[in-house]
mmCIF file of C-alpha atoms in Angstrom:
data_model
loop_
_atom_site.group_PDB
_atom_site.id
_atom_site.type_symbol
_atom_site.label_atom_id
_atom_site.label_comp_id
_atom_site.label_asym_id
_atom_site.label_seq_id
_atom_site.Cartn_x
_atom_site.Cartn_y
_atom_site.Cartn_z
ATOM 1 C CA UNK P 86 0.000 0.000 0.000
ATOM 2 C CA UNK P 87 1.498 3.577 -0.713
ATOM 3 C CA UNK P 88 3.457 5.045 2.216
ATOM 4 C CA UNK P 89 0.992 6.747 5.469
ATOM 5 C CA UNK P 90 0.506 10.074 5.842
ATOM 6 C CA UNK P 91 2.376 12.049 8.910
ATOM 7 C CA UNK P 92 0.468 12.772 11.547
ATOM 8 C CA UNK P 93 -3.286 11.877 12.541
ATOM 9 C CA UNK P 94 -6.451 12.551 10.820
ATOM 10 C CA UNK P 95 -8.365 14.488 13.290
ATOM 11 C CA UNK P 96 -9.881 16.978 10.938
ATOM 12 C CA UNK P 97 -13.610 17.804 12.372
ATOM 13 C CA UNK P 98 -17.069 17.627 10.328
ATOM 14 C CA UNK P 99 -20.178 16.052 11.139
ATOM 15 C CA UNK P 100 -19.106 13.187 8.563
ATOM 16 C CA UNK P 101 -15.436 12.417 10.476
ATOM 17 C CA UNK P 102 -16.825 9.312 11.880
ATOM 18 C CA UNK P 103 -19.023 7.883 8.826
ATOM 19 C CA UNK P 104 -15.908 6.389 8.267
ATOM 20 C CA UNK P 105 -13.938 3.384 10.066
ATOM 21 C CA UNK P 106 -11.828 0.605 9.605
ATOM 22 C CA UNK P 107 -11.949 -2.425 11.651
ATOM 23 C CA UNK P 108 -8.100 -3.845 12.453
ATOM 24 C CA UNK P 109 -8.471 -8.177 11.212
ATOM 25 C CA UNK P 110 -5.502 -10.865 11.462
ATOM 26 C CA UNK P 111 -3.535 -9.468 14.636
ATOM 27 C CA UNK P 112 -0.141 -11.012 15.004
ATOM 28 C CA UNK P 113 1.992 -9.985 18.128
ATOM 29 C CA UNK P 114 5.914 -9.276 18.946
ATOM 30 C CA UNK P 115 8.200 -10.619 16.691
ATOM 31 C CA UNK P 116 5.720 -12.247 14.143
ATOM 32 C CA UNK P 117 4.366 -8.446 13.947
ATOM 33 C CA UNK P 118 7.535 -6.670 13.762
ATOM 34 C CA UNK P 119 8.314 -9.017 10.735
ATOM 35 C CA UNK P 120 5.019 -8.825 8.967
ATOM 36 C CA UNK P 121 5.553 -5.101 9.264
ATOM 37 C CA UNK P 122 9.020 -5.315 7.944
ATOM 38 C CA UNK P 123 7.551 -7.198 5.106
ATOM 39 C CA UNK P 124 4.769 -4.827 4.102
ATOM 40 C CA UNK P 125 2.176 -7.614 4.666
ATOM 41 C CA UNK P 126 1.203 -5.523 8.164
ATOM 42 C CA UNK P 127 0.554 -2.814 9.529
ATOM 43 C CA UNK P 128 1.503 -1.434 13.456
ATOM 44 C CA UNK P 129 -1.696 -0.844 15.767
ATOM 45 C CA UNK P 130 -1.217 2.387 17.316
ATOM 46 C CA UNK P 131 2.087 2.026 17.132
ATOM 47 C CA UNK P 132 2.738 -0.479 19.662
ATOM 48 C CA UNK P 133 3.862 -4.730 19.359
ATOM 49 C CA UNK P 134 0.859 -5.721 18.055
ATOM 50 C CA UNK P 135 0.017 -5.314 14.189
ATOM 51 C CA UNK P 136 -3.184 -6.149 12.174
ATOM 52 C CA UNK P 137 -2.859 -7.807 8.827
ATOM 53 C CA UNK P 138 -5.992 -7.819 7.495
ATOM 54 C CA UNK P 139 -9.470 -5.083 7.457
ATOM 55 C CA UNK P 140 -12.759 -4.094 7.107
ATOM 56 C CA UNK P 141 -13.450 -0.692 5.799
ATOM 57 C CA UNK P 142 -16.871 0.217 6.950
ATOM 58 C CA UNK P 143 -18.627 3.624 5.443
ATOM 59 C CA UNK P 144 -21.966 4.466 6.962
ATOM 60 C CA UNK P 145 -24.041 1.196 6.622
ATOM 61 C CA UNK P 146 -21.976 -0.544 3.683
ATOM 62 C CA UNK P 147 -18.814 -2.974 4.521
ATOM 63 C CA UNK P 148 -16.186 -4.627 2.137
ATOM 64 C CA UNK P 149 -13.858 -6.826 3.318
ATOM 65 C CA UNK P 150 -11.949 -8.818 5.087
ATOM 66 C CA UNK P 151 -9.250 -7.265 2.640
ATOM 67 C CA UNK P 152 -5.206 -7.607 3.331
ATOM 68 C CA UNK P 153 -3.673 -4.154 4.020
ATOM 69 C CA UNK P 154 -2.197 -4.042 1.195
ATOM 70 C CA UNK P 155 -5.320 -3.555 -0.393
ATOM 71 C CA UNK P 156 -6.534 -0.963 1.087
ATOM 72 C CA UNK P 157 -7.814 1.957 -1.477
ATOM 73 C CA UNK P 158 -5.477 4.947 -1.187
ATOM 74 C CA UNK P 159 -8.507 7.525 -0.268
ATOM 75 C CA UNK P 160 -8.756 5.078 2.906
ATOM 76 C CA UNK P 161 -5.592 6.305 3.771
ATOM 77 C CA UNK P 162 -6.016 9.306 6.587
ATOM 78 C CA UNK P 163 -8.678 6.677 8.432
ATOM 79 C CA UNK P 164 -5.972 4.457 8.248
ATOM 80 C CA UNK P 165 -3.430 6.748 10.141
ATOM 81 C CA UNK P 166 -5.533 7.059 13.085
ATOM 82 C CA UNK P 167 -5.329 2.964 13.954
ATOM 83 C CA UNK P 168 -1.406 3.121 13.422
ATOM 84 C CA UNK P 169 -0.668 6.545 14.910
ATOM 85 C CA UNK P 170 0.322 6.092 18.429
ATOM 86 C CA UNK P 171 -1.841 7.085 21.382
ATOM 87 C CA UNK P 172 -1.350 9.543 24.292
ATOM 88 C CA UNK P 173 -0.864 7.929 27.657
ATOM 89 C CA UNK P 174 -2.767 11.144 28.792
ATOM 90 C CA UNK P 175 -0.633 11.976 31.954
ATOM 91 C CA UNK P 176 -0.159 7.970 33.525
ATOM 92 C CA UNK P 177 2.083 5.416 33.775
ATOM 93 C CA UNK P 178 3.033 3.816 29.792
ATOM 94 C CA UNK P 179 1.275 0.673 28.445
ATOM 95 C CA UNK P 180 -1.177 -1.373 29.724
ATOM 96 C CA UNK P 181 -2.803 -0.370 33.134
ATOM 97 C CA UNK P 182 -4.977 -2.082 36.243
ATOM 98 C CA UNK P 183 -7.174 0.490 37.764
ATOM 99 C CA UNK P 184 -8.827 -0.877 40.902
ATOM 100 C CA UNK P 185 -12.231 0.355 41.539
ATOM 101 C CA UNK P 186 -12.544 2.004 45.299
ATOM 102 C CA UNK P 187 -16.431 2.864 45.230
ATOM 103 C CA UNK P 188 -17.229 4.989 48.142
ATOM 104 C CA UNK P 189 -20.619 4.372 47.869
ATOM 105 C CA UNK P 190 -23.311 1.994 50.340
ATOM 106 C CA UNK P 191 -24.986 0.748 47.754
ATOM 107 C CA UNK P 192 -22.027 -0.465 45.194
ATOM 108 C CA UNK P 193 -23.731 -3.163 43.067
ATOM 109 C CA UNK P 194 -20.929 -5.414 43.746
ATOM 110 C CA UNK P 195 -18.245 -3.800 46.518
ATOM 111 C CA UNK P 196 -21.662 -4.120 48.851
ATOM 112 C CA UNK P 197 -20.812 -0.658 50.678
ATOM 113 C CA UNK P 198 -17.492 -2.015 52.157
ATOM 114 C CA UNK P 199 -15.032 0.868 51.024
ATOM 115 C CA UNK P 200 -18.170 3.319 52.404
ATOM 116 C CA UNK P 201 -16.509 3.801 55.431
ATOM 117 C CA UNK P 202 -12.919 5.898 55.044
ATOM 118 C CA UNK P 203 -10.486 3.999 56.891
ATOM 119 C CA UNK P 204 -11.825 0.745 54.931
ATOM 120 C CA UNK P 205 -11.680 2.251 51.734
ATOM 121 C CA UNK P 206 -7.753 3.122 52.548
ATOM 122 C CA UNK P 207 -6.757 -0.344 53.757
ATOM 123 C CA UNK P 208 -8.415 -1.486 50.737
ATOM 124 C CA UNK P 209 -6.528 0.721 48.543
ATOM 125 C CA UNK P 210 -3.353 0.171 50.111
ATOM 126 C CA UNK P 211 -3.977 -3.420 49.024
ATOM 127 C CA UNK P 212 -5.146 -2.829 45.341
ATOM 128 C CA UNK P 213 -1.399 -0.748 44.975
ATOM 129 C CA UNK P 214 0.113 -3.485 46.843
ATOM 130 C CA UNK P 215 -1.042 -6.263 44.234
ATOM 131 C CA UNK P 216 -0.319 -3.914 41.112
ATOM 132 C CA UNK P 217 -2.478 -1.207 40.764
ATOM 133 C CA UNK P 218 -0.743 1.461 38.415
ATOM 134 C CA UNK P 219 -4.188 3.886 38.907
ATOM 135 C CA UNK P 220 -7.006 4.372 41.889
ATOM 136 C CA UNK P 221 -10.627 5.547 40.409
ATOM 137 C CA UNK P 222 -12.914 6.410 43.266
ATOM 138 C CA UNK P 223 -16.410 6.866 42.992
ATOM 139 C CA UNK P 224 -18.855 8.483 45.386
ATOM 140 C CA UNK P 225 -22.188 8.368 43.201
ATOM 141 C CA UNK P 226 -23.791 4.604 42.242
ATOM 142 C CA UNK P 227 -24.391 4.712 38.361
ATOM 143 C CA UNK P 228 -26.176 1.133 38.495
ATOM 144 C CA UNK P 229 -29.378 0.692 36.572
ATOM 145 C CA UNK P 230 -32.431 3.133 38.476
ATOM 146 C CA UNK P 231 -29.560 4.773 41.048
ATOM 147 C CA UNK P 232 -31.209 6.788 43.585
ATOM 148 C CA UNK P 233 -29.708 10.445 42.835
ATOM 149 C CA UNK P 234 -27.514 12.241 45.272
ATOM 150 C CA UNK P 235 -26.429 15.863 45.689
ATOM 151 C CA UNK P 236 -23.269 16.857 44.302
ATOM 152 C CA UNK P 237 -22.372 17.420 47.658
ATOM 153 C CA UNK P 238 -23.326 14.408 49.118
ATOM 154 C CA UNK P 239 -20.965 12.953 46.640
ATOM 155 C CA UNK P 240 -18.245 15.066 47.800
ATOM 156 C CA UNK P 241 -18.661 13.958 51.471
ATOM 157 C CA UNK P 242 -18.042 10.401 50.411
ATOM 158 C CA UNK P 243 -15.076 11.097 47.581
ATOM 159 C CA UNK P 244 -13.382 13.815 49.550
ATOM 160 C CA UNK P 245 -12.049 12.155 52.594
ATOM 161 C CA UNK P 246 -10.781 9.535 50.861
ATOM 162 C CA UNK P 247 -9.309 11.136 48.144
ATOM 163 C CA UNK P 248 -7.280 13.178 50.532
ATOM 164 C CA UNK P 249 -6.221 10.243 52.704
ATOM 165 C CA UNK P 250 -4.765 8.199 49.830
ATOM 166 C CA UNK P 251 -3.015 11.897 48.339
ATOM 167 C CA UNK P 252 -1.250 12.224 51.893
ATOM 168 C CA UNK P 253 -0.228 8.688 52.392
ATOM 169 C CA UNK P 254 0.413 7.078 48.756
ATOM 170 C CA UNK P 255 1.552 10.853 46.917
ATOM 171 C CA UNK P 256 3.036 9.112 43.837
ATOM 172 C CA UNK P 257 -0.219 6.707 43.035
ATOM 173 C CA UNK P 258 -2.075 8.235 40.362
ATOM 174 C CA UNK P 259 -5.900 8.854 41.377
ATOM 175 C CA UNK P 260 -9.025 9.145 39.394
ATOM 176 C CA UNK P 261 -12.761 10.360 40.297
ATOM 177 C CA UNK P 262 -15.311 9.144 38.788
ATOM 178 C CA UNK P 263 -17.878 11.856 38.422
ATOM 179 C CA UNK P 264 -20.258 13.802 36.366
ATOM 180 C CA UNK P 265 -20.536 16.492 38.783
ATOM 181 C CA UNK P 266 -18.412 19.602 38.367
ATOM 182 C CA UNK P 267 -18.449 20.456 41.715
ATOM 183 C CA UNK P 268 -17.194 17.412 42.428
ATOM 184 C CA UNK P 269 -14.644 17.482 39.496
ATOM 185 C CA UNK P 270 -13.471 20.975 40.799
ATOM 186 C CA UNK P 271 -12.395 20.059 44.534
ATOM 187 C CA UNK P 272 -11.033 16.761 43.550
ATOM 188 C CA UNK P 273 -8.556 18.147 41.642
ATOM 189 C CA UNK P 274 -7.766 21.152 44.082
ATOM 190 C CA UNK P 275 -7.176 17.836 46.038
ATOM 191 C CA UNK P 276 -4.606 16.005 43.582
ATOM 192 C CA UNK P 277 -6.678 13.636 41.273
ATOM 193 C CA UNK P 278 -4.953 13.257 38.172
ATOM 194 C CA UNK P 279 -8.008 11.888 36.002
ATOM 195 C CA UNK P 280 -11.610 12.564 36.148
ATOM 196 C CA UNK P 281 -13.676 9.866 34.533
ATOM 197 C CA UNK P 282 -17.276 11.200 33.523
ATOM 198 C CA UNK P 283 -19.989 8.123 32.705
ATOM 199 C CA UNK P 284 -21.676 10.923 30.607
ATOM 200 C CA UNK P 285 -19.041 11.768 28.327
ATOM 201 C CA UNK P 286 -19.356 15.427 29.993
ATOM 202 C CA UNK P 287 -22.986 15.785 29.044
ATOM 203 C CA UNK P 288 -24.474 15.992 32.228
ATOM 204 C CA UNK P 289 -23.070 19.054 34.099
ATOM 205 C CA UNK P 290 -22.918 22.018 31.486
ATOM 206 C CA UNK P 291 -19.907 23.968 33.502
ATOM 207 C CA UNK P 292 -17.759 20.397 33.248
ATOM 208 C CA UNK P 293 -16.394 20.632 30.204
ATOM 209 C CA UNK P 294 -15.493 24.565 30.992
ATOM 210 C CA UNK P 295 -13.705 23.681 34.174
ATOM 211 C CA UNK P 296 -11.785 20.930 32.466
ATOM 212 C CA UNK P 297 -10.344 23.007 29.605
ATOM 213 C CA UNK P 298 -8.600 24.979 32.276
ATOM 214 C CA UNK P 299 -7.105 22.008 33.685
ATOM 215 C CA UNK P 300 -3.876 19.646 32.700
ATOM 216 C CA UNK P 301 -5.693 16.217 34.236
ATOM 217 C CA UNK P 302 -6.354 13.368 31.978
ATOM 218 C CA UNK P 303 -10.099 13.014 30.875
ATOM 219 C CA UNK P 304 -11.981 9.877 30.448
ATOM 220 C CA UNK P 305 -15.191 9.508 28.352
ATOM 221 C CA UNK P 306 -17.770 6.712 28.852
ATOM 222 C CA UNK P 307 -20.355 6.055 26.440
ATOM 223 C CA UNK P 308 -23.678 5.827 27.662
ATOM 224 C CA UNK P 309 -27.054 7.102 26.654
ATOM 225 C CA UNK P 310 -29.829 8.948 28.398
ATOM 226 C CA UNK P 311 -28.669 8.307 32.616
ATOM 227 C CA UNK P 312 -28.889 5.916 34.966
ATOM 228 C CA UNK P 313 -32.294 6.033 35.687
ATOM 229 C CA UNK P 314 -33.436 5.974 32.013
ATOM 230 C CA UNK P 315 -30.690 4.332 29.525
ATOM 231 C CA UNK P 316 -32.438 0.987 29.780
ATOM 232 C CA UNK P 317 -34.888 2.780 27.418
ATOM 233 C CA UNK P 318 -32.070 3.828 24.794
ATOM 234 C CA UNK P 319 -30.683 0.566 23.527
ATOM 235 C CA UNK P 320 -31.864 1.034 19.780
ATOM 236 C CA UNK P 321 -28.597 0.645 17.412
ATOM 237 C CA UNK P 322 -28.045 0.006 13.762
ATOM 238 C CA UNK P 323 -24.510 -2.016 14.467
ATOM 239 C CA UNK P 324 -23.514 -1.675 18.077
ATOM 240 C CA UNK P 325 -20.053 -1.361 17.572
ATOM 241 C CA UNK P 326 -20.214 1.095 15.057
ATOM 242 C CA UNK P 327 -22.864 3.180 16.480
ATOM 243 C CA UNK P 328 -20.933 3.609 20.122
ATOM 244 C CA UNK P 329 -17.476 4.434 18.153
ATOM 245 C CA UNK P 330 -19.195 7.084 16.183
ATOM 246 C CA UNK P 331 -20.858 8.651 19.118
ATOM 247 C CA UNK P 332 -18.241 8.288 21.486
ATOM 248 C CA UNK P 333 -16.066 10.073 18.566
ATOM 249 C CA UNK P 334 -18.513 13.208 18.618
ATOM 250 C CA UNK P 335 -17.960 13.643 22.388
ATOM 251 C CA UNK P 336 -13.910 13.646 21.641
ATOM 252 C CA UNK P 337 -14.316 16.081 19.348
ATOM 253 C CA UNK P 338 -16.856 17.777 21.528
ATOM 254 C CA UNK P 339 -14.666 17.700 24.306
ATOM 255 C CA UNK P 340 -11.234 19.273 21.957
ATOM 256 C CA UNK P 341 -13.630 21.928 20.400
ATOM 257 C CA UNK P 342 -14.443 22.941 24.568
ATOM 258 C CA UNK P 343 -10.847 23.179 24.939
ATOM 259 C CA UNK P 344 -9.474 19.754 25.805
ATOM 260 C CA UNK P 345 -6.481 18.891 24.307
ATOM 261 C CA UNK P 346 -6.714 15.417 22.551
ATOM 262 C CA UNK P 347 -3.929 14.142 24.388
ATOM 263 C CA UNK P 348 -5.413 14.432 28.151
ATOM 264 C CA UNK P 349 -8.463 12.344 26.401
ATOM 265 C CA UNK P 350 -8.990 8.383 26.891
ATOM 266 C CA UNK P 351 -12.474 6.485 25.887
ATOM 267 C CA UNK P 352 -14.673 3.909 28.005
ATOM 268 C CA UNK P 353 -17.075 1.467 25.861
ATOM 269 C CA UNK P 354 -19.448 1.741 28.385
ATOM 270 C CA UNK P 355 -20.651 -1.985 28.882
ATOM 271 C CA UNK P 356 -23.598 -2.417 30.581
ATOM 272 C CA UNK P 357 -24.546 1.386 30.042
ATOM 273 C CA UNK P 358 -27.319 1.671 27.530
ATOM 274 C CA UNK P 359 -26.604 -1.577 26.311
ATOM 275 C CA UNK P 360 -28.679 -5.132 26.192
ATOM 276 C CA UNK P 361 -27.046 -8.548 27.048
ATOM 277 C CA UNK P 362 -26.389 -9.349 22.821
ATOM 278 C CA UNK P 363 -25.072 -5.972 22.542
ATOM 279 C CA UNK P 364 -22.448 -5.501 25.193
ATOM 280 C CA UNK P 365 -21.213 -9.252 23.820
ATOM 281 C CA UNK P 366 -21.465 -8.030 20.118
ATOM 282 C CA UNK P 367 -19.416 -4.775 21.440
ATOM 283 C CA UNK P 368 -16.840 -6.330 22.972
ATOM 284 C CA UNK P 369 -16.343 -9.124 19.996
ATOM 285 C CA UNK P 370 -15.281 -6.198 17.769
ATOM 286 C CA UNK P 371 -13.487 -3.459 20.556
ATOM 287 C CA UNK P 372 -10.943 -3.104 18.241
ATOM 288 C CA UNK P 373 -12.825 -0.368 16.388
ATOM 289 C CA UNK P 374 -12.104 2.192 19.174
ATOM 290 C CA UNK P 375 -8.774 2.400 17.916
ATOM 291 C CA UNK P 376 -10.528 4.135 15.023
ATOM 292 C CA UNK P 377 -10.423 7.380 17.966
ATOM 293 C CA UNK P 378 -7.098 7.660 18.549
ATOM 294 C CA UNK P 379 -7.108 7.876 22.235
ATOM 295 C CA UNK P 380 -6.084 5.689 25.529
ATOM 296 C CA UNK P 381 -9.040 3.048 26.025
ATOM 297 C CA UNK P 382 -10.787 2.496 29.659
ATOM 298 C CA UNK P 383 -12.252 -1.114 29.982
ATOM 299 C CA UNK P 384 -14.456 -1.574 32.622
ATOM 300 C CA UNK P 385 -16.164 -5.085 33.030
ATOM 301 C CA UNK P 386 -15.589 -5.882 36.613
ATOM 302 C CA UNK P 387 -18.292 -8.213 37.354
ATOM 303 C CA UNK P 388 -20.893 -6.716 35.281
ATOM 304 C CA UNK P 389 -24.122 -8.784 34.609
ATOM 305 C CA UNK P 390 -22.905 -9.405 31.243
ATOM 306 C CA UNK P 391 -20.058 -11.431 33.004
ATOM 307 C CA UNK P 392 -22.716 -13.273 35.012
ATOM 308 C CA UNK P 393 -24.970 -13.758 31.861
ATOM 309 C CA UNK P 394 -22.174 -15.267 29.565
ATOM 310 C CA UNK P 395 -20.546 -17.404 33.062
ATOM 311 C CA UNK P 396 -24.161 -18.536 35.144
ATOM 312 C CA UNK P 397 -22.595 -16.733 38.195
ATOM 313 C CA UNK P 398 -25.286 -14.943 39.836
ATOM 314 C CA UNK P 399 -22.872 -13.528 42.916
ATOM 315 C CA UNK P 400 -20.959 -10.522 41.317
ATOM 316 C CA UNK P 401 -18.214 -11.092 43.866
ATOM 317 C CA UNK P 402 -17.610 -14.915 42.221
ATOM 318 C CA UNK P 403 -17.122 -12.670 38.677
ATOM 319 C CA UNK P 404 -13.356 -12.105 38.612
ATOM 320 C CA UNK P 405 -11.884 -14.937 36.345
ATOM 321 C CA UNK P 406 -14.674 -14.280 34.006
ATOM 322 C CA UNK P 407 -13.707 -10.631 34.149
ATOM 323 C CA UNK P 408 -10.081 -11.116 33.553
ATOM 324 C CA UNK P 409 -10.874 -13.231 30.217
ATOM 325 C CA UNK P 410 -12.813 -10.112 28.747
ATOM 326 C CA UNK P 411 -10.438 -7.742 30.034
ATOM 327 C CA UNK P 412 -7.506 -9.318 28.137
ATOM 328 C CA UNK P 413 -9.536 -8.376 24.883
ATOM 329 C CA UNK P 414 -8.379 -4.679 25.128
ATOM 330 C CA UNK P 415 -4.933 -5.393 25.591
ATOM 331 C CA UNK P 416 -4.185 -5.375 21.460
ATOM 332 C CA UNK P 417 -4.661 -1.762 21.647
ATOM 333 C CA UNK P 418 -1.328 -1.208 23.939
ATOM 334 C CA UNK P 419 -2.144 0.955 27.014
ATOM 335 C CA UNK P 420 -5.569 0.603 27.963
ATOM 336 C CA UNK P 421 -6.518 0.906 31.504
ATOM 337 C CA UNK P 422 -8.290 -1.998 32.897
ATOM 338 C CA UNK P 423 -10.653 -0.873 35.687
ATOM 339 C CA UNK P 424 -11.239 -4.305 37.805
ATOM 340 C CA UNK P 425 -12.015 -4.980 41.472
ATOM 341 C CA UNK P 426 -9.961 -7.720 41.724
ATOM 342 C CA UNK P 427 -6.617 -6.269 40.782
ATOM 343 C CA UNK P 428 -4.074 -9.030 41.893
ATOM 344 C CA UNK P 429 -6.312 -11.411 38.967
ATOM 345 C CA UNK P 430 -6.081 -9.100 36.546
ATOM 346 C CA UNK P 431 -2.451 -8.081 37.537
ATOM 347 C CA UNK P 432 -1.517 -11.477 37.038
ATOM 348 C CA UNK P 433 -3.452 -11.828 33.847
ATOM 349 C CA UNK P 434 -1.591 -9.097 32.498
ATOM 350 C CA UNK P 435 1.442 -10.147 32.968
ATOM 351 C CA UNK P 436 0.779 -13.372 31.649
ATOM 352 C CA UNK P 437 -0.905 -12.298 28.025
ATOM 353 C CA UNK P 438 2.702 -9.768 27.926
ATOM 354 C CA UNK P 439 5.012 -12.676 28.648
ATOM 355 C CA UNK P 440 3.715 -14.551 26.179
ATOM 356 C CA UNK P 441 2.873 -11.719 23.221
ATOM 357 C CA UNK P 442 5.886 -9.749 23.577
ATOM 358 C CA UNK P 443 8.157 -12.038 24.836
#
């Protein structure tokens, strides 16, 4: 195929995201570096894993499975975006395990243990201890019909853990995992590096404001409608498709506020606006987020979609099913994994790079 273009397509237009390609025929570490070599292959975001074959996918109509090498030359800048590399967006290089610490009583599967501060610490000491490179903490349940809380409220929860972990573990990054900018605002005044919004900054109109201002990393969830109605909003042409492209508009959203691209990363958003089939059919073809350019979030811990595909009612007994999805995302290079079992999916981890990239 002729030689790439320099630099990422990231030009804007209502149309950007009518086109994709899907990355086909993945080979890892030295088979990929060879295949590349060879012209037969082509790098995914830059990183030890390269895809050999495609699908090119405009609007409704597909062709393919095609080698790269066939690839039409006007395909080209979509191309560039799967093979440029992606931002780390302020954290630790390649892949991640960010262990959940939900401050909340009514956590659909931490059962309100971390609800009480000192708890959530010695828990969090833990997590670090078996290999977690980030901390999210969350203060507001975003389960299926949540009961709503006050921004505030939320703050009472997030806050005095937050600053416990920032005085005792300084060098751990730490995420919040909010919608609220109030919320947003004092956590960072309080040292969290990342805030990671379930509504893709849709929610609180001053969010995306306060962010611009800021140098923290950004994460973007796809979801539809809220909690309490997105059961209603699972209508999609091709699941896949549909959540790339509309997860796409909120990155470019979110750059046109005044967010640099970099600080940006992406979350799927299984279970969020999504039926059983569909979070299955999304994660089958996860590879098309690379189509955005930007560091993906997986979250799956113990989600009913584990439970549906495993016949393990208990979300606690989830974690090996967990891990096995999880390890789906690690093709893309440095996703963060957001699990609340993180010595399995530390171990996991290391296993899928000792035997890729070794």
């Amino acid at each position: 195929m002729p030689p790439l273009l320099h630099g990422g397509d990231h030009t804007g237009g209502k149309h950007m995201w009518r086109r994709l390609v899907e990355p086909m025929g993945l080979l890892f570490g030295q088979a990929a570096q060879e295949a590349i070599v060879q012209g037969c292959a082509l790098p995914l975001h830059n990183g030890g894993t390269a895809f050999s074959m495609v699908r090119l996918i405009e609007g409704e109509t597909v062709a393919g499975p095609m080698p790269v090498s066939a690839i039409p030359h006007t395909w080209l800048p979509v191309v560039q975006r799967l093979v440029s590399p992606v931002s780390d967006a302020g954290l630790p290089a390649g892949p991640l395990v960010m262990g959940i610490l939900n401050t909340t009583p009514d956590s659909f599967s931490c059962a309100g243990q971390h609800f009480n501060v000192a708890h959530a610490l010695q828990a969090a000491y833990q997590m670090v201890h078996d290999g977690a490179g980030v901390l999210d903490i969350g203060g507001e349940s975003t389960r299926p019909g949540a009961a709503v809380i006050s921004p505030q409220q939320e703050w009472e929860r997030v806050g005095p853990v937050l600053e416990g972990l920032r005085q005792s573990m300084p060098a751990v990054p730490l995420s919040v995992d909010t919608r609220n900018s109030l919320v947003m605002e004092r956590a960072l005044a309080a040292g969290a590096q990342v805030i990671n919004d379930v509504s893709a900054l849709k929610h609180d109109p001053a969010a995306l404001p306060l962010l611009a201002d800021k140098n923290c990393g950004v994460v973007l969830m796809h979801m539809r409608g809220t909690p309490q109605t997105m059961e209603a909003h699972t209508h999609y042409t091709d699941v896949a498709c549909d959540v790339v492209r509309e997860l796409g508009q909120r990155v470019e959203a979110a750059v046109a506020g005044g967010i640099a691209r970099e600080r940006l990363m992406v979350d799927p958003g299984f279970g969020f606006a999504k039926t059983q089939e569909q979070n299955v059919a999304l994660l089958r073809r996860v590879l098309l987020l690379a189509n955005l350019g930007c560091r993906v979030v997986f979250a799956l811990s113990r989600k009913r979609m584990i439970g549906a595909l495993t016949g393990v009612a208990d979300p606690a007994q989830r974690d090996s099913g967990t891990m096995a999805a999880s390890l789906m995302a690690l093709p893309l290079g440095n996703p963060l994994l957001r699990v609340h079992n993180v010595a399995s999916m530390a171990q996991g981890v290391q296993v899928w790079q000792g035997v890729q990239d070794g």
